[in-house]
Amino acid sequence: MGTSELADRPADDAASTTPTDGPPRRRAWHLSIVLPAYNEEANIIEAIRRSRSVASRLCEDYEIIVVDDGSRDRTAELVRSEAARDERVQLVTHDDNLGYGEALRTGFRAARLDLVFFTDADNQFDLNELAGFLPWIDKVDVVAGYRMNRKDRLIRRFFARSWNLLVRSLFYVPVRDIDCAFKLFRRHLFDSLDLESVGAMVNTELMVKIGRSGAGVVEVGVTHYPRTAGAPRGAHPKVILRALLELARISRRLQRISAGQMPVQTRRDRPPELRVPAGATPAKVAVIGGGIAGCATALRLAEEGHAVTLVERSQRLGGLLVSFSVGGTPIECFYHHIFPHENDIIDLITSLGLADRLEWHASTTGVLTSGRIWPFTSPRDLLTFSPLPILDRIKAGVGALRMRRVMEWRSLDKVAAADWLRSFCGEAACRVLWEPLLEAKFGPSWSEVPAAWMWGRVHQRNAARQGMGEKLGYLRGGFKAMFDALDTELRRLGVTVQTSTGVDRIVVEDGEVRGLETSQGVVEADAVVYAGAHSTLAKLLPDGVSDPRWGQIGSLGVLCVVLQLRRKVSDIYWTNVCDPTLPFGGMIEHTNLLPPSDYGDRHVVYLSRYYTSDEPIAQADPSSEAERWVGLLVDHFGLAREDVLEVNAFRTPFAAPLVSLGYLDRLPPLEGPVSGLYVTTTAQIYPQDRGMDEGIKAGYRTAEVVRDTVLARPRALV
């Protein structure tokens, strides 16, 4: 997902939210300032003056591009006069009034410098606050302002709020203030976004496409001032009508575009990133764990020219994506899919030559309670959900929309998820829906789950929505093909891939990592990356070498029972089980997403149950438990025993970390307690949950830290 963070700050202290300490200072930023203008003769000279003053103080190079959108006053004449005196000022004119969106698109095309900032020419913002934006652009792709104290007229604020609610019901938007005209971008983003809007829809289209692109976004609060000259047009009926018509036209296109069809930059498209300096010795890095995070770390380091050994205990790479066969087709033992905004996994699949196998399907969701499955895919489904009284249904729906607008999650780390959900959706919805779902996932620890984790799930599912539905991606023929291709690519890049190899210990001498002792022998290394289950790391290290936070995080295991049936159980892909008489918490009908013909005309159904280590199911025999589940399923849905063709049970003691209140205080750092040890596990991707895209992000981030720290310290030349 493009990531989004919030940086709140007082209006009179622009430097207080910059990611570095100290006052803003002139840096090597090259900035294009775009000012769209229509009939702004009373404001334009002051807007240029303010832009020049701020840019000359903060940036090494800058340009000011004024786009006159067919003004009927002296706007163009005044700008032309300024441009004659200052070569950094450029005027671009439209003969006719083409619209706000077209003016911005023209300005973006004219921009030639690395960074692009746009704001309106009405002087309702203090451009000095750009000082709080520029330092962030070194870390993210977009810095978006949000108005902390909007000073527009009441009617305009009403239309703006209504527009926000409408847009958010259709799309995932990674910012709270969609139309705030105070945004800073890296210019290369515009090379692939292909904006179409010519009117006020442009900000919505821009931020929706950025959200789907996976670009990093941070939000910073800005002060908003009343307009003192000129006439606003945002609430004009013609502007509103044009925006609604554009929304109807463009939303259909956006809904048809799956993330797999969005422009992505593959590794082969990028310039070489061999960052080992000339004459330096490449680092020797050992990676423990052949799951997605370990593979991503090894891949990135190998691309950069380092000598990598990847050690995996199992016979194949894949981690929790291990597969078996149904009807001759590989399928995961533990269900997996991807979301449309997960560009890192989409990028990887594309770069491995598997893009033609990645398919996007409309997903359906249901809730099993009160003796039946209730569809729960659309707002209309919620309105017909009779286990809740009608007023509670409305309250739950409004609460769900409000939760999607919450962008700051760190303050939710010490708030119970149930309390947070209750505050938005009401007591009844929490009792009937949310509490059973939390209990199905976290067992007896459900009341300790932080709201930050729930926030992550809300935004993840929201990002998957396209229009009024949800799209999910699956690699036709199973994700085994991706790991097979990864294995081939890693070996091509020179990685030593050791499968069926256990690690006995991590060798530490004089406070530094020296390598591994494995079942296949010794692996010498300047750095070791541990990408396995966090609970087993301490056992591989010498006594006294540990981080106490590793032992403060519990684990969730999972039992997955995979059924092969003659017929489907329901028409729903993902059913959340809120029925206390059934021992499983989820029923995922894989062949309601993929056709049964892929699996020998068998219907594939996953029954899943997460558990903590102190629950009886943790010690139960998986086969016996599977038989019990099948019997209950047959009785509940009126299946015949002969409808059940085959049953396979799979269990892992570590599927996800057990998150609890105050988890941020226990979050282990990436760098370990000894020099050269790095730790990247699912316990560290909070508030996100386990997922391939998050694993890839973690792996890439780890590779960058390894590269920067290992190359910086003295190493013996061999």
XYZ file of C-alpha atoms in Angstrom, residues 86-627:
542
model
C 12.844 37.041 -13.742
C 13.829 34.125 -15.967
C 12.765 31.673 -13.251
C 9.127 32.705 -13.767
C 7.342 31.013 -16.677
C 3.896 31.689 -18.085
C 1.880 28.967 -19.800
C -1.504 30.037 -21.157
C -4.706 28.333 -22.219
C -6.741 30.229 -24.800
C -9.931 28.996 -23.135
C -10.899 28.041 -19.595
C -10.156 24.289 -19.744
C -10.526 23.532 -16.045
C -8.464 23.171 -12.880
C -7.330 19.655 -13.721
C -6.117 20.615 -17.172
C -4.229 23.574 -15.674
C -2.425 21.261 -13.240
C -1.653 18.722 -15.960
C -0.175 21.504 -18.101
C 1.949 22.664 -15.180
C 3.176 19.148 -14.417
C 4.181 18.661 -18.061
C 6.080 21.953 -18.048
C 7.965 21.154 -14.827
C 11.583 20.175 -15.488
C 13.116 19.879 -11.999
C 13.252 16.864 -9.670
C 10.547 18.002 -7.256
C 7.123 19.426 -8.098
C 5.053 21.472 -5.666
C 1.657 22.906 -6.454
C -0.603 25.313 -4.651
C -3.374 27.657 -5.716
C -2.707 31.274 -6.616
C -5.296 32.608 -4.137
C -2.782 33.008 -1.257
C -4.823 30.964 1.223
C -1.687 29.111 2.374
C 1.550 30.278 3.951
C 4.291 29.091 1.605
C 6.828 29.328 4.422
C 5.317 26.060 5.636
C 6.976 24.376 2.658
C 10.043 24.301 4.928
C 8.338 21.512 6.866
C 7.678 19.508 3.683
C 11.021 19.431 1.890
C 12.988 17.330 4.418
C 10.291 14.627 4.197
C 10.721 14.239 0.436
C 14.100 12.603 1.049
C 12.203 9.728 2.695
C 8.918 9.445 0.754
C 7.492 10.153 -2.707
C 4.634 12.492 -1.767
C 4.164 15.018 1.032
C 0.496 15.989 1.181
C -0.866 18.861 3.221
C -4.105 18.756 5.138
C -5.907 21.880 6.324
C -5.939 21.950 10.114
C -8.389 24.856 10.291
C -10.174 25.268 6.964
C -11.295 28.880 6.459
C -13.635 28.540 3.479
C -17.280 29.517 3.588
C -19.747 27.076 5.158
C -21.325 26.079 1.827
C -17.932 25.232 0.340
C -16.961 23.183 3.405
C -20.281 21.314 3.118
C -19.682 20.410 -0.532
C -16.074 19.444 0.227
C -17.123 17.109 3.052
C -19.821 15.516 0.889
C -17.318 15.036 -1.936
C -14.840 13.386 0.442
C -17.464 10.928 1.690
C -18.540 10.089 -1.866
C -14.998 9.519 -3.094
C -14.040 7.390 -0.089
C -17.063 5.167 -0.644
C -15.646 4.345 -4.084
C -11.871 4.307 -3.683
C -8.995 3.936 -1.288
C -7.414 7.384 -0.888
C -4.192 7.499 1.182
C -4.780 11.011 2.601
C -7.393 12.675 4.797
C -7.732 15.977 2.863
C -8.052 14.969 -0.778
C -8.361 18.429 -2.326
C -5.847 20.339 -0.224
C -3.834 22.392 -2.753
C -0.517 22.101 -0.921
C 1.290 19.001 -2.171
C 4.902 18.101 -2.950
C 5.883 15.247 -5.300
C 8.854 13.585 -6.855
C 8.466 14.466 -10.532
C 9.051 10.921 -11.810
C 5.647 9.900 -10.416
C 3.931 11.796 -13.220
C 5.686 9.661 -15.844
C 3.349 6.732 -15.141
C 0.193 8.190 -13.570
C -1.440 9.276 -16.870
C -3.898 11.788 -15.404
C -7.151 12.284 -17.330
C -9.181 14.748 -15.248
C -9.642 18.255 -16.589
C -11.752 19.596 -13.719
C -11.885 19.443 -9.928
C -11.709 15.627 -10.023
C -7.952 15.874 -10.628
C -6.895 15.703 -6.965
C -9.009 12.608 -6.410
C -7.639 10.854 -9.493
C -4.100 11.871 -8.562
C -4.264 10.536 -5.009
C -6.186 7.351 -5.924
C -3.553 6.444 -8.510
C -0.742 7.307 -6.118
C -2.391 5.093 -3.501
C -2.444 2.207 -5.967
C 1.108 2.829 -7.162
C 2.625 1.932 -3.798
C 4.310 5.340 -3.474
C 5.261 6.446 0.033
C 3.041 9.256 1.351
C 3.327 11.406 4.458
C 0.763 13.995 5.574
C 1.662 17.301 7.208
C -0.836 19.742 8.689
C -0.895 23.244 7.177
C -2.580 26.491 8.152
C -5.417 27.702 5.951
C -6.373 31.371 5.633
C -9.493 33.129 4.318
C -9.414 34.381 0.747
C -8.918 38.158 0.827
C -9.190 38.954 -2.886
C -10.767 37.450 -5.974
C -13.742 35.104 -6.192
C -13.661 31.381 -5.261
C -15.146 28.929 -7.778
C -14.989 25.615 -5.891
C -18.689 25.667 -4.935
C -19.921 26.928 -8.317
C -22.673 24.625 -9.692
C -20.827 24.191 -13.012
C -17.643 23.128 -11.205
C -19.562 20.636 -9.058
C -21.453 19.206 -12.039
C -18.246 18.807 -14.055
C -16.573 17.037 -11.113
C -19.501 14.618 -10.723
C -19.525 13.831 -14.446
C -15.778 13.229 -14.380
C -16.152 11.048 -11.308
C -18.718 8.901 -13.119
C -16.540 8.626 -16.227
C -13.144 8.094 -14.649
C -14.323 5.903 -11.774
C -15.443 3.267 -14.268
C -11.945 3.232 -15.744
C -10.290 3.112 -12.342
C -12.521 0.220 -11.320
C -11.567 -1.694 -14.467
C -7.853 -1.164 -13.917
C -6.446 -3.897 -11.720
C -3.192 -3.269 -9.948
C -1.588 -5.806 -12.255
C -2.382 -3.488 -15.159
C -1.062 -0.376 -13.461
C 2.348 0.718 -14.742
C 5.006 -0.868 -12.559
C 8.746 -0.490 -12.783
C 10.360 -3.908 -12.797
C 13.877 -4.623 -11.641
C 14.964 -5.066 -15.238
C 13.670 -1.580 -16.099
C 15.717 0.060 -13.365
C 19.274 1.257 -13.752
C 21.893 -1.070 -12.230
C 22.208 -0.663 -8.467
C 25.616 -2.275 -7.892
C 26.615 -0.133 -4.959
C 29.803 -1.913 -3.971
C 32.382 0.856 -4.481
C 35.136 0.220 -6.998
C 38.028 -1.578 -5.323
C 35.961 -2.585 -2.280
C 35.281 -6.176 -1.285
C 31.632 -7.262 -1.607
C 30.072 -8.214 1.703
C 29.510 -11.885 2.495
C 25.976 -12.205 3.830
C 24.216 -15.312 5.145
C 20.406 -15.218 5.149
C 18.529 -17.667 7.387
C 15.038 -18.447 6.110
C 13.770 -18.987 2.577
C 10.384 -17.349 3.037
C 9.441 -14.218 1.151
C 11.381 -11.801 3.408
C 14.556 -13.880 3.287
C 14.320 -14.302 -0.486
C 13.722 -10.564 -0.986
C 16.744 -9.702 1.171
C 18.961 -12.147 -0.723
C 17.665 -10.937 -4.081
C 18.314 -7.260 -3.409
C 21.794 -7.854 -1.954
C 22.752 -10.127 -4.855
C 21.538 -7.529 -7.359
C 23.894 -5.068 -5.706
C 26.890 -7.357 -6.104
C 27.254 -8.955 -2.669
C 28.083 -12.614 -2.008
C 24.960 -14.168 -0.502
C 24.218 -17.599 0.957
C 20.540 -18.391 1.568
C 19.869 -21.214 4.041
C 16.444 -22.883 4.265
C 15.510 -25.862 6.441
C 12.760 -27.134 4.105
C 13.251 -28.814 0.752
C 11.983 -25.759 -1.148
C 11.892 -22.015 -0.768
C 8.554 -20.535 0.232
C 8.066 -20.509 4.005
C 4.334 -20.450 4.764
C 3.635 -20.594 1.024
C 4.542 -24.276 0.904
C 2.271 -26.141 -1.526
C 0.731 -29.506 -2.245
C -1.217 -30.729 -5.281
C -4.951 -30.894 -5.967
C -5.985 -32.372 -9.294
C -2.421 -31.992 -10.546
C -2.242 -28.248 -9.743
C -0.094 -26.823 -6.924
C -2.035 -25.011 -4.223
C -0.904 -23.458 -0.941
C -1.265 -25.397 2.308
C -2.146 -22.073 3.938
C -4.409 -19.837 1.822
C -2.865 -16.779 0.165
C -3.921 -13.976 -2.142
C -2.689 -10.456 -2.869
C -4.324 -7.038 -2.855
C -4.385 -4.512 -5.729
C -2.269 -1.912 -3.914
C 0.572 -4.354 -3.127
C 2.981 -3.170 -5.777
C 6.140 -4.825 -4.463
C 4.763 -8.343 -4.912
C 3.203 -7.358 -8.250
C 6.542 -5.880 -9.345
C 8.373 -9.057 -8.334
C 5.918 -11.317 -10.164
C 6.234 -9.142 -13.268
C 10.026 -9.082 -13.174
C 10.115 -12.884 -12.902
C 8.137 -13.169 -16.139
C 4.912 -14.370 -14.506
C 2.665 -11.345 -15.097
C 0.454 -13.308 -17.493
C -0.423 -15.711 -14.664
C -1.487 -13.007 -12.218
C -5.265 -12.741 -12.373
C -7.665 -10.444 -10.560
C -11.064 -11.635 -9.434
C -14.032 -10.044 -7.719
C -14.117 -11.256 -4.133
C -17.126 -11.897 -1.922
C -17.274 -11.844 1.866
C -19.782 -13.325 4.273
C -20.491 -13.745 7.971
C -21.706 -17.044 9.413
C -23.932 -16.304 12.391
C -27.486 -17.020 13.547
C -27.473 -20.304 11.635
C -26.692 -19.006 8.141
C -24.159 -17.185 5.965
C -24.965 -13.525 5.444
C -23.373 -11.773 2.434
C -21.149 -8.936 3.634
C -19.541 -7.540 0.485
C -21.409 -4.270 -0.089
C -23.133 -1.569 1.993
C -26.459 -3.008 0.849
C -25.521 -6.330 2.462
C -25.033 -4.558 5.782
C -28.476 -2.987 5.510
C -30.048 -6.465 5.144
C -28.036 -8.008 8.005
C -30.956 -8.737 10.336
C -28.912 -10.052 13.321
C -28.449 -6.321 13.972
C -31.408 -3.943 14.442
C -31.719 -1.452 11.588
C -30.404 1.534 13.570
C -27.367 -0.485 14.633
C -26.741 -1.459 11.003
C -26.714 2.200 10.006
C -24.443 3.068 12.918
C -22.066 0.241 11.985
C -21.935 1.402 8.360
C -21.258 5.023 9.251
C -18.664 3.865 11.768
C -16.884 1.798 9.122
C -16.639 4.866 6.875
C -15.313 6.941 9.762
C -12.672 4.326 10.620
C -11.359 4.503 7.062
C -10.671 8.213 7.547
C -8.362 7.622 10.524
C -4.816 7.999 9.209
C -2.737 8.094 12.399
C -2.259 4.691 14.035
C 0.519 4.999 16.620
C -1.794 6.528 19.215
C -3.970 3.390 18.889
C -1.211 1.050 20.089
C -2.420 1.176 23.698
C -6.147 1.272 22.905
C -8.022 -2.040 22.868
C -9.349 -2.920 19.412
C -12.748 -3.870 20.847
C -13.089 -0.495 22.572
C -12.057 1.348 19.407
C -14.516 -0.608 17.271
C -17.264 -0.084 19.834
C -16.689 3.682 19.802
C -17.226 3.806 16.027
C -19.780 1.071 15.337
C -21.701 0.700 18.588
C -22.152 -1.959 21.247
C -24.425 -4.252 19.224
C -22.145 -4.478 16.177
C -19.158 -5.079 18.417
C -20.925 -7.916 20.258
C -22.376 -9.607 17.153
C -19.509 -9.080 14.687
C -16.234 -7.657 15.916
C -15.716 -9.496 19.192
C -16.369 -12.968 17.660
C -13.957 -12.142 14.822
C -11.249 -11.016 17.235
C -11.775 -14.115 19.373
C -11.556 -16.381 16.309
C -8.177 -14.835 15.444
C -6.616 -14.339 18.881
C -8.412 -16.823 21.124
C -8.334 -15.949 24.836
C -6.062 -12.954 24.114
C -8.623 -11.136 21.946
C -9.382 -8.405 24.489
C -5.698 -7.364 24.535
C -5.402 -6.798 20.780
C -4.450 -3.157 20.070
C -6.605 -0.968 17.866
C -3.513 -0.223 15.756
C -3.617 -3.798 14.433
C -7.300 -3.416 13.574
C -6.528 -0.102 11.863
C -4.118 -1.958 9.605
C -6.798 -4.481 8.608
C -9.353 -1.740 7.882
C -6.970 0.102 5.565
C -5.763 -3.091 3.908
C -9.282 -4.168 2.958
C -10.221 -0.632 1.983
C -7.264 -0.480 -0.402
C -8.531 -3.649 -2.116
C -11.871 -2.058 -2.934
C -12.470 -0.920 -6.498
C -15.777 0.862 -6.758
C -18.336 -0.991 -4.661
C -16.481 -4.310 -4.688
C -13.187 -5.889 -3.762
C -10.559 -7.343 -6.082
C -8.068 -10.006 -5.041
C -5.156 -11.369 -7.020
C -3.945 -14.941 -7.375
C -1.140 -16.497 -9.393
C -2.816 -19.042 -11.647
C -1.279 -22.415 -10.867
C -0.199 -21.351 -7.372
C 2.520 -19.205 -5.834
C 4.893 -22.168 -6.042
C 5.711 -20.930 -9.555
C 6.907 -17.622 -8.106
C 9.272 -19.299 -5.647
C 10.557 -21.677 -8.313
C 11.318 -18.654 -10.502
C 12.884 -16.873 -7.519
C 15.132 -19.873 -6.882
C 16.289 -19.760 -10.505
C 16.858 -15.995 -10.421
C 18.791 -16.117 -7.147
C 21.109 -18.800 -8.471
C 21.582 -16.837 -11.710
C 22.714 -13.855 -9.629
C 25.276 -16.029 -7.844
C 23.407 -16.736 -4.595
C 24.320 -20.028 -2.939
C 20.912 -21.535 -2.144
C 21.110 -24.291 0.476
C 17.759 -26.010 1.019
C 17.198 -28.958 3.385
C 19.786 -27.279 5.608
C 19.333 -26.601 9.301
C 21.194 -23.887 11.210
C 22.822 -25.064 14.441
C 24.163 -21.726 15.620
C 25.156 -18.216 14.619
C 28.896 -17.797 15.206
C 29.782 -14.690 17.237
C 33.358 -13.709 18.111
C 34.537 -10.528 19.830
C 31.060 -9.024 19.626
C 30.752 -9.525 15.863
C 28.998 -12.077 13.693
C 31.400 -14.388 11.858
C 29.034 -16.802 10.129
C 26.883 -19.897 10.625
C 27.290 -23.501 11.621
C 24.804 -25.557 9.623
C 24.014 -29.197 8.975
C 26.012 -28.814 5.740
C 29.061 -27.170 7.322
C 30.334 -23.679 8.140
C 29.205 -20.552 6.254
C 31.556 -17.591 6.718
C 29.816 -14.220 6.716
C 30.325 -10.539 7.480
C 26.622 -10.290 8.270
C 23.781 -12.653 9.119
C 20.156 -11.832 8.357
C 17.659 -13.847 10.375
C 14.321 -14.119 8.546
C 12.668 -16.968 10.437
C 10.285 -17.151 13.391
C 11.382 -14.656 16.052
C 10.742 -17.164 18.843
C 13.642 -19.435 17.796
C 16.350 -16.827 17.206
C 17.731 -16.744 20.760
C 18.461 -20.497 20.621
C 20.940 -19.926 17.774
C 23.030 -17.348 19.650
C 25.572 -17.705 22.462
C 24.321 -17.328 26.023
C 23.860 -13.711 27.000
C 23.548 -12.502 23.405
C 19.887 -11.691 23.005
C 17.337 -8.912 22.903
C 14.798 -9.310 25.736
C 12.064 -8.024 23.423
C 12.264 -11.239 21.388
C 10.877 -13.157 24.359
C 8.129 -10.629 25.078
C 6.228 -11.339 21.866
C 3.996 -14.382 21.734
C 3.078 -16.441 18.696
C -0.101 -17.448 16.923
C -0.185 -20.883 15.370
C -2.696 -21.925 12.741
C -4.413 -25.158 11.775
C -5.625 -25.265 8.168
C -7.857 -28.107 7.044
C -8.092 -28.249 3.250
C -11.130 -30.061 1.871
C -11.633 -31.362 -1.651
C -15.380 -31.574 -2.294
C -17.749 -32.627 -5.053
C -19.690 -29.368 -4.699
C -19.360 -25.919 -3.206
C -20.504 -25.126 0.318
C -21.687 -21.591 -0.512
C -21.299 -18.856 -3.119
C -18.990 -16.817 -0.858
C -15.190 -16.736 -1.139
C -14.319 -15.626 2.405
C -16.695 -16.433 5.261
C -15.954 -15.141 8.754
C -17.334 -17.672 11.221
C -19.024 -15.988 14.196
C -20.892 -19.119 15.305
C -19.646 -20.424 18.692
C -20.793 -23.977 17.848
C -18.154 -24.262 15.104
C -14.472 -24.664 16.080
C -12.970 -22.900 13.053
C -12.889 -19.145 12.537
C -12.693 -18.905 8.761
C -14.047 -20.756 5.734
C -12.275 -19.810 2.519
C -13.745 -21.366 -0.627
C -10.791 -21.078 -2.972
C -12.764 -22.296 -5.976
C -15.228 -19.452 -5.568
C -12.291 -17.252 -6.634
C -10.606 -19.658 -9.095
C -12.500 -22.153 -11.291
C -12.786 -25.767 -10.033
C -11.574 -26.907 -13.461
C -8.067 -25.833 -12.388
C -8.191 -28.546 -9.709
C -9.656 -31.537 -11.506
C -13.214 -30.180 -11.068
C -12.846 -30.418 -7.302
C -14.076 -27.664 -5.004
C -11.316 -26.574 -2.612
C -12.299 -25.230 0.816
C -9.978 -24.077 3.609
C -11.153 -24.236 7.223
C -8.799 -22.276 9.477
C -8.297 -21.634 13.155
C -5.581 -19.520 14.756
C -4.553 -20.450 18.275
C -2.239 -19.469 21.109
C 0.252 -21.929 22.563
C -1.779 -22.514 25.739
C -4.999 -23.565 23.965
C -5.852 -27.306 23.740
C -5.807 -27.218 19.933
C -2.059 -26.516 20.064
C -1.478 -30.095 21.279
C -4.392 -31.799 19.481
C -3.714 -34.319 16.721
C -4.274 -32.402 13.431
C -5.853 -35.381 11.638
C -8.311 -36.066 14.464
C -9.200 -32.387 14.701
C -9.723 -32.266 10.934
C -12.155 -35.184 11.072
